[in-house]
Amino acid sequence: MQNSKALFSPIREKRTFERVSAKIKRLILDGVLKPGDHLPSEIELARQFDVSRQTLREALRILELTGFITVQKGGSGGPLIQDTLMNSISNLYLDAFQMEKITIEELTVIRCDIEKSMLNHVIDKSVEADFAALEANLIEASRKIEDNQPAIHENIEFHNILAKASKNNVYPVVVGSIAAATRDLLTRLIDETLSEKGLSEYDENMVNTKVAVVSHKAILAAIRKRDKKTAVQLLEQHLHEVGNRLKKLAK
């Protein structure tokens, strides 16, 4: 055994800002605060914790650095709760792609395999509430497109809703992280490629989201009919279209 003095040291009481960050982190981990929720304003949080604004800023800084929140400068509402697990896994995929450890083809193949497996469970176990959530997603995506706004978030969320409809809690984590990585990779490639060519990022995003919504509507129709063969074929075609767009942009 090593010298005990090298292994153990006095335990100090946490500083105030560490206790504040730990409290907020615990609320996030316990599901009291969920991804997408806004914390109260800085002034209101400081008042509720009975700490100075400087102490609160230090606490929020810790949470931001560890990916639990995003502090929006000049935005509406307080700090935004992030999906820490999803973001962490998504970033691992992106880092691996940047380091050329994985390819777009490999990402597309594994996404197809996982989502096709998931879809079989969705068709067996989905209920009317799941259909309603998917319909609401498509309505919102269509509304955005009609307002000339890319429905990027809604298109990713469609796959997340499908994953939840499988009634297996592993699928939302795996499917959500790969879908988020695909979205971030597509966004990065669009930004890099189109700026070099002097083309419009907005136009590319609009085309992509319109195509995705059409595919999603067809997939949902097949799921409602409990038609596994058609639903799986449509999903596979849709995901390969996404993969092909990624490869085209990456050239």
PDB file of C-alpha atoms in Angstrom:
ATOM      1  CA  MET A   1       0.000   0.000   0.000  1.00  0.00           C
ATOM      2  CA  GLN A   2       1.199   3.493  -0.831  1.00  0.00           C
ATOM      3  CA  ASN A   3       2.046   5.974   1.861  1.00  0.00           C
ATOM      4  CA  SER A   4      -1.312   6.843   3.418  1.00  0.00           C
ATOM      5  CA  LYS A   5      -0.380  10.527   3.401  1.00  0.00           C
ATOM      6  CA  ALA A   6      -0.330  10.423  -0.414  1.00  0.00           C
ATOM      7  CA  LEU A   7      -3.759   8.771  -0.563  1.00  0.00           C
ATOM      8  CA  PHE A   8      -5.730  10.722   1.999  1.00  0.00           C
ATOM      9  CA  SER A   9      -6.062  14.394   2.725  1.00  0.00           C
ATOM     10  CA  PRO A  10      -8.298  16.502   4.939  1.00  0.00           C
ATOM     11  CA  ILE A  11     -11.883  16.860   3.742  1.00  0.00           C
ATOM     12  CA  ARG A  12     -12.973  20.456   3.507  1.00  0.00           C
ATOM     13  CA  GLU A  13     -16.527  21.708   3.477  1.00  0.00           C
ATOM     14  CA  LYS A  14     -17.785  22.686   0.041  1.00  0.00           C
ATOM     15  CA  ARG A  15     -17.725  26.340  -0.836  1.00  0.00           C
ATOM     16  CA  THR A  16     -21.073  28.066  -1.292  1.00  0.00           C
ATOM     17  CA  PHE A  17     -21.000  28.128  -5.098  1.00  0.00           C
ATOM     18  CA  GLU A  18     -20.207  24.386  -5.136  1.00  0.00           C
ATOM     19  CA  ARG A  19     -23.221  23.684  -2.935  1.00  0.00           C
ATOM     20  CA  VAL A  20     -25.432  25.768  -5.237  1.00  0.00           C
ATOM     21  CA  SER A  21     -24.213  23.967  -8.367  1.00  0.00           C
ATOM     22  CA  ALA A  22     -24.592  20.585  -6.629  1.00  0.00           C
ATOM     23  CA  LYS A  23     -28.193  21.414  -5.701  1.00  0.00           C
ATOM     24  CA  ILE A  24     -29.115  22.384  -9.269  1.00  0.00           C
ATOM     25  CA  LYS A  25     -27.288  19.334 -10.639  1.00  0.00           C
ATOM     26  CA  ARG A  26     -29.215  17.056  -8.286  1.00  0.00           C
ATOM     27  CA  LEU A  27     -32.531  18.542  -9.466  1.00  0.00           C
ATOM     28  CA  ILE A  28     -31.492  17.799 -13.061  1.00  0.00           C
ATOM     29  CA  LEU A  29     -30.370  14.225 -12.315  1.00  0.00           C
ATOM     30  CA  ASP A  30     -33.578  13.539 -10.364  1.00  0.00           C
ATOM     31  CA  GLY A  31     -35.668  14.718 -13.316  1.00  0.00           C
ATOM     32  CA  VAL A  32     -37.195  17.663 -11.473  1.00  0.00           C
ATOM     33  CA  LEU A  33     -35.526  19.949 -14.005  1.00  0.00           C
ATOM     34  CA  LYS A  34     -35.720  18.539 -17.527  1.00  0.00           C
ATOM     35  CA  PRO A  35     -33.884  19.281 -20.795  1.00  0.00           C
ATOM     36  CA  GLY A  36     -35.452  22.347 -22.368  1.00  0.00           C
ATOM     37  CA  ASP A  37     -36.511  23.877 -19.037  1.00  0.00           C
ATOM     38  CA  HIS A  38     -35.315  27.362 -18.183  1.00  0.00           C
ATOM     39  CA  LEU A  39     -33.927  28.214 -14.765  1.00  0.00           C
ATOM     40  CA  PRO A  40     -35.158  31.451 -13.192  1.00  0.00           C
ATOM     41  CA  SER A  41     -33.233  34.620 -13.957  1.00  0.00           C
ATOM     42  CA  GLU A  42     -29.872  35.228 -12.308  1.00  0.00           C
ATOM     43  CA  ILE A  43     -31.374  37.788  -9.934  1.00  0.00           C
ATOM     44  CA  GLU A  44     -34.224  35.469  -8.943  1.00  0.00           C
ATOM     45  CA  LEU A  45     -31.933  32.454  -8.471  1.00  0.00           C
ATOM     46  CA  ALA A  46     -29.575  34.461  -6.271  1.00  0.00           C
ATOM     47  CA  ARG A  47     -32.545  35.583  -4.184  1.00  0.00           C
ATOM     48  CA  GLN A  48     -33.929  32.049  -3.798  1.00  0.00           C
ATOM     49  CA  PHE A  49     -30.549  30.584  -2.821  1.00  0.00           C
ATOM     50  CA  ASP A  50     -29.822  33.642  -0.658  1.00  0.00           C
ATOM     51  CA  VAL A  51     -26.376  34.089  -2.209  1.00  0.00           C
ATOM     52  CA  SER A  52     -24.606  36.893  -4.023  1.00  0.00           C
ATOM     53  CA  ARG A  53     -24.867  37.150  -7.796  1.00  0.00           C
ATOM     54  CA  GLN A  54     -21.127  36.515  -8.042  1.00  0.00           C
ATOM     55  CA  THR A  55     -21.518  33.243  -6.130  1.00  0.00           C
ATOM     56  CA  LEU A  56     -24.397  32.248  -8.373  1.00  0.00           C
ATOM     57  CA  ARG A  57     -22.393  33.048 -11.523  1.00  0.00           C
ATOM     58  CA  GLU A  58     -19.596  30.756 -10.312  1.00  0.00           C
ATOM     59  CA  ALA A  59     -22.135  27.967  -9.713  1.00  0.00           C
ATOM     60  CA  LEU A  60     -23.662  28.417 -13.173  1.00  0.00           C
ATOM     61  CA  ARG A  61     -20.199  28.458 -14.697  1.00  0.00           C
ATOM     62  CA  ILE A  62     -19.496  24.982 -13.281  1.00  0.00           C
ATOM     63  CA  LEU A  63     -22.788  23.666 -14.644  1.00  0.00           C
ATOM     64  CA  GLU A  64     -22.123  25.189 -18.054  1.00  0.00           C
ATOM     65  CA  LEU A  65     -18.603  23.755 -18.273  1.00  0.00           C
ATOM     66  CA  THR A  66     -19.914  20.274 -17.423  1.00  0.00           C
ATOM     67  CA  GLY A  67     -22.697  20.531 -20.014  1.00  0.00           C
ATOM     68  CA  PHE A  68     -25.706  20.650 -17.700  1.00  0.00           C
ATOM     69  CA  ILE A  69     -26.866  24.112 -18.779  1.00  0.00           C
ATOM     70  CA  THR A  70     -26.404  26.705 -21.483  1.00  0.00           C
ATOM     71  CA  VAL A  71     -26.274  30.335 -20.417  1.00  0.00           C
ATOM     72  CA  GLN A  72     -27.949  32.331 -23.170  1.00  0.00           C
ATOM     73  CA  LYS A  73     -26.559  35.806 -23.584  1.00  0.00           C
ATOM     74  CA  GLY A  74     -29.325  38.314 -24.169  1.00  0.00           C
ATOM     75  CA  GLY A  75     -31.868  35.549 -24.706  1.00  0.00           C
ATOM     76  CA  SER A  76     -35.289  35.232 -23.148  1.00  0.00           C
ATOM     77  CA  GLY A  77     -35.532  33.299 -19.910  1.00  0.00           C
ATOM     78  CA  GLY A  78     -32.775  32.057 -17.630  1.00  0.00           C
ATOM     79  CA  PRO A  79     -30.124  29.375 -18.260  1.00  0.00           C
ATOM     80  CA  LEU A  80     -31.373  26.438 -20.347  1.00  0.00           C
ATOM     81  CA  ILE A  81     -31.187  22.853 -19.070  1.00  0.00           C
ATOM     82  CA  GLN A  82     -29.333  20.601 -21.525  1.00  0.00           C
ATOM     83  CA  ASP A  83     -29.605  16.872 -22.193  1.00  0.00           C
ATOM     84  CA  THR A  84     -26.137  16.149 -20.844  1.00  0.00           C
ATOM     85  CA  LEU A  85     -26.037  12.450 -21.677  1.00  0.00           C
ATOM     86  CA  MET A  86     -27.260  12.934 -25.242  1.00  0.00           C
ATOM     87  CA  ASN A  87     -24.859  15.790 -25.902  1.00  0.00           C
ATOM     88  CA  SER A  88     -21.897  13.851 -24.497  1.00  0.00           C
ATOM     89  CA  ILE A  89     -22.547  10.777 -26.637  1.00  0.00           C
ATOM     90  CA  SER A  90     -23.253  12.902 -29.710  1.00  0.00           C
ATOM     91  CA  ASN A  91     -19.948  14.726 -29.235  1.00  0.00           C
ATOM     92  CA  LEU A  92     -18.115  11.392 -29.041  1.00  0.00           C
ATOM     93  CA  TYR A  93     -19.461  10.450 -32.476  1.00  0.00           C
ATOM     94  CA  LEU A  94     -18.483  13.834 -33.897  1.00  0.00           C
ATOM     95  CA  ASP A  95     -14.991  13.641 -32.413  1.00  0.00           C
ATOM     96  CA  ALA A  96     -14.556  10.136 -33.826  1.00  0.00           C
ATOM     97  CA  PHE A  97     -15.620  11.368 -37.262  1.00  0.00           C
ATOM     98  CA  GLN A  98     -13.238  14.323 -37.093  1.00  0.00           C
ATOM     99  CA  MET A  99     -10.406  11.967 -36.149  1.00  0.00           C
ATOM    100  CA  GLU A 100     -11.399   9.674 -39.048  1.00  0.00           C
ATOM    101  CA  LYS A 101     -12.130   6.820 -36.649  1.00  0.00           C
ATOM    102  CA  ILE A 102     -15.600   6.349 -38.191  1.00  0.00           C
ATOM    103  CA  THR A 103     -17.022   7.153 -41.610  1.00  0.00           C
ATOM    104  CA  ILE A 104     -20.360   8.542 -42.763  1.00  0.00           C
ATOM    105  CA  GLU A 105     -21.121   5.148 -44.312  1.00  0.00           C
ATOM    106  CA  GLU A 106     -20.512   3.395 -40.982  1.00  0.00           C
ATOM    107  CA  LEU A 107     -22.656   5.909 -39.109  1.00  0.00           C
ATOM    108  CA  THR A 108     -25.475   5.446 -41.634  1.00  0.00           C
ATOM    109  CA  VAL A 109     -25.309   1.637 -41.496  1.00  0.00           C
ATOM    110  CA  ILE A 110     -25.434   1.463 -37.702  1.00  0.00           C
ATOM    111  CA  ARG A 111     -28.212   4.058 -37.566  1.00  0.00           C
ATOM    112  CA  CYS A 112     -30.255   1.996 -40.042  1.00  0.00           C
ATOM    113  CA  ASP A 113     -29.681  -1.235 -38.125  1.00  0.00           C
ATOM    114  CA  ILE A 114     -30.675   0.295 -34.795  1.00  0.00           C
ATOM    115  CA  GLU A 115     -33.700   2.234 -36.013  1.00  0.00           C
ATOM    116  CA  LYS A 116     -35.053  -0.714 -38.039  1.00  0.00           C
ATOM    117  CA  SER A 117     -34.853  -2.895 -34.946  1.00  0.00           C
ATOM    118  CA  MET A 118     -36.513  -0.143 -32.927  1.00  0.00           C
ATOM    119  CA  LEU A 119     -39.290   0.235 -35.499  1.00  0.00           C
ATOM    120  CA  ASN A 120     -40.369  -3.388 -35.064  1.00  0.00           C
ATOM    121  CA  HIS A 121     -40.985  -2.680 -31.380  1.00  0.00           C
ATOM    122  CA  VAL A 122     -42.776   0.576 -32.216  1.00  0.00           C
ATOM    123  CA  ILE A 123     -45.220  -1.201 -34.524  1.00  0.00           C
ATOM    124  CA  ASP A 124     -45.894  -3.876 -31.898  1.00  0.00           C
ATOM    125  CA  LYS A 125     -46.202  -1.585 -28.879  1.00  0.00           C
ATOM    126  CA  SER A 126     -47.198   1.921 -30.006  1.00  0.00           C
ATOM    127  CA  VAL A 127     -50.533   3.296 -28.822  1.00  0.00           C
ATOM    128  CA  GLU A 128     -52.763   6.175 -29.856  1.00  0.00           C
ATOM    129  CA  ALA A 129     -50.877   8.625 -27.635  1.00  0.00           C
ATOM    130  CA  ASP A 130     -47.702   7.847 -29.586  1.00  0.00           C
ATOM    131  CA  PHE A 131     -49.478   8.462 -32.883  1.00  0.00           C
ATOM    132  CA  ALA A 132     -50.802  11.758 -31.532  1.00  0.00           C
ATOM    133  CA  ALA A 133     -47.292  12.865 -30.533  1.00  0.00           C
ATOM    134  CA  LEU A 134     -45.926  11.978 -33.974  1.00  0.00           C
ATOM    135  CA  GLU A 135     -48.821  13.761 -35.701  1.00  0.00           C
ATOM    136  CA  ALA A 136     -48.253  16.868 -33.573  1.00  0.00           C
ATOM    137  CA  ASN A 137     -44.585  16.786 -34.527  1.00  0.00           C
ATOM    138  CA  LEU A 138     -45.412  16.645 -38.242  1.00  0.00           C
ATOM    139  CA  ILE A 139     -47.965  19.441 -37.917  1.00  0.00           C
ATOM    140  CA  GLU A 140     -45.383  21.691 -36.243  1.00  0.00           C
ATOM    141  CA  ALA A 141     -42.738  20.798 -38.837  1.00  0.00           C
ATOM    142  CA  SER A 142     -45.165  21.571 -41.669  1.00  0.00           C
ATOM    143  CA  ARG A 143     -46.146  24.857 -40.032  1.00  0.00           C
ATOM    144  CA  LYS A 144     -42.516  25.916 -39.832  1.00  0.00           C
ATOM    145  CA  ILE A 145     -41.920  25.037 -43.463  1.00  0.00           C
ATOM    146  CA  GLU A 146     -44.999  27.020 -44.509  1.00  0.00           C
ATOM    147  CA  ASP A 147     -43.516  29.956 -42.593  1.00  0.00           C
ATOM    148  CA  ASN A 148     -40.261  29.447 -44.537  1.00  0.00           C
ATOM    149  CA  GLN A 149     -38.377  28.141 -41.496  1.00  0.00           C
ATOM    150  CA  PRO A 150     -36.277  24.944 -41.572  1.00  0.00           C
ATOM    151  CA  ALA A 151     -37.795  22.307 -39.268  1.00  0.00           C
ATOM    152  CA  ILE A 152     -34.455  20.861 -38.154  1.00  0.00           C
ATOM    153  CA  HIS A 153     -35.401  20.345 -34.499  1.00  0.00           C
ATOM    154  CA  GLU A 154     -38.766  18.798 -35.366  1.00  0.00           C
ATOM    155  CA  ASN A 155     -37.206  16.341 -37.821  1.00  0.00           C
ATOM    156  CA  ILE A 156     -34.746  15.086 -35.202  1.00  0.00           C
ATOM    157  CA  GLU A 157     -37.497  14.979 -32.587  1.00  0.00           C
ATOM    158  CA  PHE A 158     -39.596  12.709 -34.839  1.00  0.00           C
ATOM    159  CA  HIS A 159     -36.980   9.978 -34.419  1.00  0.00           C
ATOM    160  CA  ASN A 160     -36.822  10.605 -30.659  1.00  0.00           C
ATOM    161  CA  ILE A 161     -40.613  10.231 -30.372  1.00  0.00           C
ATOM    162  CA  LEU A 162     -40.429   6.994 -32.355  1.00  0.00           C
ATOM    163  CA  ALA A 163     -37.751   5.715 -29.978  1.00  0.00           C
ATOM    164  CA  LYS A 164     -39.935   6.449 -26.950  1.00  0.00           C
ATOM    165  CA  ALA A 165     -42.837   4.627 -28.628  1.00  0.00           C
ATOM    166  CA  SER A 166     -40.729   1.429 -28.602  1.00  0.00           C
ATOM    167  CA  LYS A 167     -41.316   1.275 -24.819  1.00  0.00           C
ATOM    168  CA  ASN A 168     -37.638   0.368 -24.342  1.00  0.00           C
ATOM    169  CA  ASN A 169     -35.684   3.057 -22.510  1.00  0.00           C
ATOM    170  CA  VAL A 170     -32.408   2.174 -24.240  1.00  0.00           C
ATOM    171  CA  TYR A 171     -33.623   3.192 -27.693  1.00  0.00           C
ATOM    172  CA  PRO A 172     -34.225   6.887 -26.860  1.00  0.00           C
ATOM    173  CA  VAL A 173     -30.636   7.192 -25.609  1.00  0.00           C
ATOM    174  CA  VAL A 174     -28.999   5.388 -28.532  1.00  0.00           C
ATOM    175  CA  VAL A 175     -31.262   6.677 -31.306  1.00  0.00           C
ATOM    176  CA  GLY A 176     -31.318  10.195 -29.891  1.00  0.00           C
ATOM    177  CA  SER A 177     -27.546  10.457 -29.633  1.00  0.00           C
ATOM    178  CA  ILE A 178     -26.920   9.166 -33.162  1.00  0.00           C
ATOM    179  CA  ALA A 179     -29.660  11.392 -34.587  1.00  0.00           C
ATOM    180  CA  ALA A 180     -28.186  14.402 -32.774  1.00  0.00           C
ATOM    181  CA  ALA A 181     -24.704  13.559 -34.067  1.00  0.00           C
ATOM    182  CA  THR A 182     -26.072  13.260 -37.608  1.00  0.00           C
ATOM    183  CA  ARG A 183     -27.802  16.627 -37.250  1.00  0.00           C
ATOM    184  CA  ASP A 184     -24.672  18.325 -35.917  1.00  0.00           C
ATOM    185  CA  LEU A 185     -22.512  16.752 -38.606  1.00  0.00           C
ATOM    186  CA  LEU A 186     -24.945  17.828 -41.331  1.00  0.00           C
ATOM    187  CA  THR A 187     -25.047  21.363 -39.930  1.00  0.00           C
ATOM    188  CA  ARG A 188     -21.243  21.529 -39.767  1.00  0.00           C
ATOM    189  CA  LEU A 189     -20.797  20.199 -43.307  1.00  0.00           C
ATOM    190  CA  ILE A 190     -23.451  22.543 -44.693  1.00  0.00           C
ATOM    191  CA  ASP A 191     -21.771  25.500 -43.015  1.00  0.00           C
ATOM    192  CA  GLU A 192     -18.291  24.559 -44.256  1.00  0.00           C
ATOM    193  CA  THR A 193     -19.203  23.410 -47.761  1.00  0.00           C
ATOM    194  CA  LEU A 194     -21.783  25.980 -48.759  1.00  0.00           C
ATOM    195  CA  SER A 195     -19.787  28.933 -47.471  1.00  0.00           C
ATOM    196  CA  GLU A 196     -16.879  27.811 -49.665  1.00  0.00           C
ATOM    197  CA  LYS A 197     -19.155  27.558 -52.692  1.00  0.00           C
ATOM    198  CA  GLY A 198     -21.038  30.756 -51.915  1.00  0.00           C
ATOM    199  CA  LEU A 199     -24.336  28.866 -51.680  1.00  0.00           C
ATOM    200  CA  SER A 200     -27.191  29.404 -49.241  1.00  0.00           C
ATOM    201  CA  GLU A 201     -27.227  27.416 -45.996  1.00  0.00           C
ATOM    202  CA  TYR A 202     -30.889  28.377 -45.581  1.00  0.00           C
ATOM    203  CA  ASP A 203     -31.861  26.894 -48.970  1.00  0.00           C
ATOM    204  CA  GLU A 204     -30.042  23.626 -48.233  1.00  0.00           C
ATOM    205  CA  ASN A 205     -31.725  23.291 -44.836  1.00  0.00           C
ATOM    206  CA  MET A 206     -35.146  24.000 -46.332  1.00  0.00           C
ATOM    207  CA  VAL A 207     -34.685  21.298 -48.977  1.00  0.00           C
ATOM    208  CA  ASN A 208     -33.488  18.789 -46.374  1.00  0.00           C
ATOM    209  CA  THR A 209     -36.348  19.434 -43.967  1.00  0.00           C
ATOM    210  CA  LYS A 210     -39.018  19.296 -46.673  1.00  0.00           C
ATOM    211  CA  VAL A 211     -37.740  15.922 -47.885  1.00  0.00           C
ATOM    212  CA  ALA A 212     -37.574  14.614 -44.302  1.00  0.00           C
ATOM    213  CA  VAL A 213     -41.155  15.630 -43.484  1.00  0.00           C
ATOM    214  CA  VAL A 214     -42.478  13.843 -46.578  1.00  0.00           C
ATOM    215  CA  SER A 215     -40.602  10.692 -45.521  1.00  0.00           C
ATOM    216  CA  HIS A 216     -41.789  10.955 -41.931  1.00  0.00           C
ATOM    217  CA  LYS A 217     -45.439  11.241 -43.001  1.00  0.00           C
ATOM    218  CA  ALA A 218     -45.128   8.086 -45.096  1.00  0.00           C
ATOM    219  CA  ILE A 219     -43.408   6.213 -42.251  1.00  0.00           C
ATOM    220  CA  LEU A 220     -46.133   7.201 -39.789  1.00  0.00           C
ATOM    221  CA  ALA A 221     -48.864   6.074 -42.201  1.00  0.00           C
ATOM    222  CA  ALA A 222     -47.231   2.634 -42.439  1.00  0.00           C
ATOM    223  CA  ILE A 223     -46.849   2.414 -38.653  1.00  0.00           C
ATOM    224  CA  ARG A 224     -50.530   3.218 -38.160  1.00  0.00           C
ATOM    225  CA  LYS A 225     -51.382   0.310 -40.474  1.00  0.00           C
ATOM    226  CA  ARG A 226     -48.963  -1.928 -38.506  1.00  0.00           C
ATOM    227  CA  ASP A 227     -47.262  -2.618 -41.838  1.00  0.00           C
ATOM    228  CA  LYS A 228     -43.764  -3.597 -40.711  1.00  0.00           C
ATOM    229  CA  LYS A 229     -42.360  -4.357 -44.138  1.00  0.00           C
ATOM    230  CA  THR A 230     -43.365  -1.011 -45.658  1.00  0.00           C
ATOM    231  CA  ALA A 231     -42.435   1.004 -42.560  1.00  0.00           C
ATOM    232  CA  VAL A 232     -38.953  -0.535 -42.394  1.00  0.00           C
ATOM    233  CA  GLN A 233     -38.383  -0.023 -46.131  1.00  0.00           C
ATOM    234  CA  LEU A 234     -39.433   3.629 -45.905  1.00  0.00           C
ATOM    235  CA  LEU A 235     -37.260   4.226 -42.845  1.00  0.00           C
ATOM    236  CA  GLU A 236     -34.226   2.616 -44.470  1.00  0.00           C
ATOM    237  CA  GLN A 237     -34.731   4.684 -47.626  1.00  0.00           C
ATOM    238  CA  HIS A 238     -35.063   7.863 -45.554  1.00  0.00           C
ATOM    239  CA  LEU A 239     -31.902   7.241 -43.520  1.00  0.00           C
ATOM    240  CA  HIS A 240     -29.883   6.398 -46.622  1.00  0.00           C
ATOM    241  CA  GLU A 241     -31.069   9.666 -48.200  1.00  0.00           C
ATOM    242  CA  VAL A 242     -29.714  11.499 -45.154  1.00  0.00           C
ATOM    243  CA  GLY A 243     -26.451   9.564 -45.393  1.00  0.00           C
ATOM    244  CA  ASN A 244     -26.114  10.357 -49.089  1.00  0.00           C
ATOM    245  CA  ARG A 245     -26.575  14.075 -48.399  1.00  0.00           C
ATOM    246  CA  LEU A 246     -23.829  13.874 -45.787  1.00  0.00           C
ATOM    247  CA  LYS A 247     -21.463  12.123 -48.200  1.00  0.00           C
ATOM    248  CA  LYS A 248     -22.218  14.642 -50.941  1.00  0.00           C
ATOM    249  CA  LEU A 249     -21.417  17.552 -48.630  1.00  0.00           C
ATOM    250  CA  ALA A 250     -18.276  15.876 -47.291  1.00  0.00           C
ATOM    251  CA  LYS A 251     -16.705  15.513 -50.761  1.00  0.00           C
TER     252      LYS A 251
END
